[in-house]
Short mmCIF file of C-alpha atoms in Angstrom, two decimals:
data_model
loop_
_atom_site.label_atom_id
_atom_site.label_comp_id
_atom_site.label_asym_id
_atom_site.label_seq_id
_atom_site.Cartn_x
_atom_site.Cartn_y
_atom_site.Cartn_z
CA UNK E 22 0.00 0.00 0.00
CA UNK E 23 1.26 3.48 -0.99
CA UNK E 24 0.54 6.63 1.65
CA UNK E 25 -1.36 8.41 -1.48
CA UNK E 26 -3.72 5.61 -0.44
CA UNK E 27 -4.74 6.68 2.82
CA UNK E 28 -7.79 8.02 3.79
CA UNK E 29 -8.12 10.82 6.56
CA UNK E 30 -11.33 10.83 7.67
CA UNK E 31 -12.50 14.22 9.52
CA UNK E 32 -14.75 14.41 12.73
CA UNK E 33 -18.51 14.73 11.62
CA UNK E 34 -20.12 18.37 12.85
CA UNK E 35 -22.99 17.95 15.59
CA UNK E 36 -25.51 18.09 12.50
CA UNK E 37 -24.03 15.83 10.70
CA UNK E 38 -23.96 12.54 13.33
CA UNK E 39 -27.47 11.96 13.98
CA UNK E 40 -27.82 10.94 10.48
CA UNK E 41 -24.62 9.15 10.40
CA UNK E 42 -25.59 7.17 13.06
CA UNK E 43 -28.76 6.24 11.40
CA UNK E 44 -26.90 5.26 8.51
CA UNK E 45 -24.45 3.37 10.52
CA UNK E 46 -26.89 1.80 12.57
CA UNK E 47 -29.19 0.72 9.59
CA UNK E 48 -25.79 -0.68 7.95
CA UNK E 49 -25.29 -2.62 10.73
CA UNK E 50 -28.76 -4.06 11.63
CA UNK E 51 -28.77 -5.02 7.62
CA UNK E 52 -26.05 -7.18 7.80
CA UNK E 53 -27.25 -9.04 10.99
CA UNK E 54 -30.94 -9.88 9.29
CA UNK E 55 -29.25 -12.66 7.98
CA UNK E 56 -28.38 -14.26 11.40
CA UNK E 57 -32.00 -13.29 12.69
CA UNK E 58 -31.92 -10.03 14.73
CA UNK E 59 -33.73 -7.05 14.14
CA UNK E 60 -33.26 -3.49 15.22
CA UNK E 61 -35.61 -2.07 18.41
CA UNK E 62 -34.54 1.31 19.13
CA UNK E 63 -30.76 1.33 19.56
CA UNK E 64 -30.92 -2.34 20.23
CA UNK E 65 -30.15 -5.81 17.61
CA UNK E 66 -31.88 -8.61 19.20
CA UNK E 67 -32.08 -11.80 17.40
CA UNK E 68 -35.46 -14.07 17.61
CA UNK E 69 -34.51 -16.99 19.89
CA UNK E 70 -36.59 -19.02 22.67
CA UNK E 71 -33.27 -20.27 24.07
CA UNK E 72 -30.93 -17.62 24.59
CA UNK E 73 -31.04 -13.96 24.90
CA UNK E 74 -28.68 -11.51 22.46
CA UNK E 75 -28.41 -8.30 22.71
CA UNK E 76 -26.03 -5.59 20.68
CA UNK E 77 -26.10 -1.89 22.56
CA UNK E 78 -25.40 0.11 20.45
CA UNK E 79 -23.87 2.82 22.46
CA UNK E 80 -23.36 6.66 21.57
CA UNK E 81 -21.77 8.25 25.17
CA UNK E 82 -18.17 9.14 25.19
CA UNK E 83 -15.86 9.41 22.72
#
């Protein structure tokens, strides 16, 4: 790999993370329909009787 190509990738503004995070978060929950869970609020929770999964998606902190 050559340093011409890198990618610098800049902090997103305040405006633009909400909809980033949608994005991100519908990404996400997209690839994981395969395996059976499905997005509830900030949550991926797969459809199980036996055993409980759950992905937080978690936005505090850096």
């Amino acid at each position: 790999m050559r340093w011409e190509d890198l990618k610098v990738y800049n902090q997103l503004t305040k405006e633009e993370l909400k909809p980033a995070f949608k994005d991100f978060t519908k990404n996400v929950a997209d690839n994981l329909k395969p395996f059976g869970f499905f997005l509830h609020g900030r949550k991926l929770i797969p459809v199980s009787n036996d055993l409980l999964h759950v992905i937080h998606l978690d936005t505090r902190g850096s």
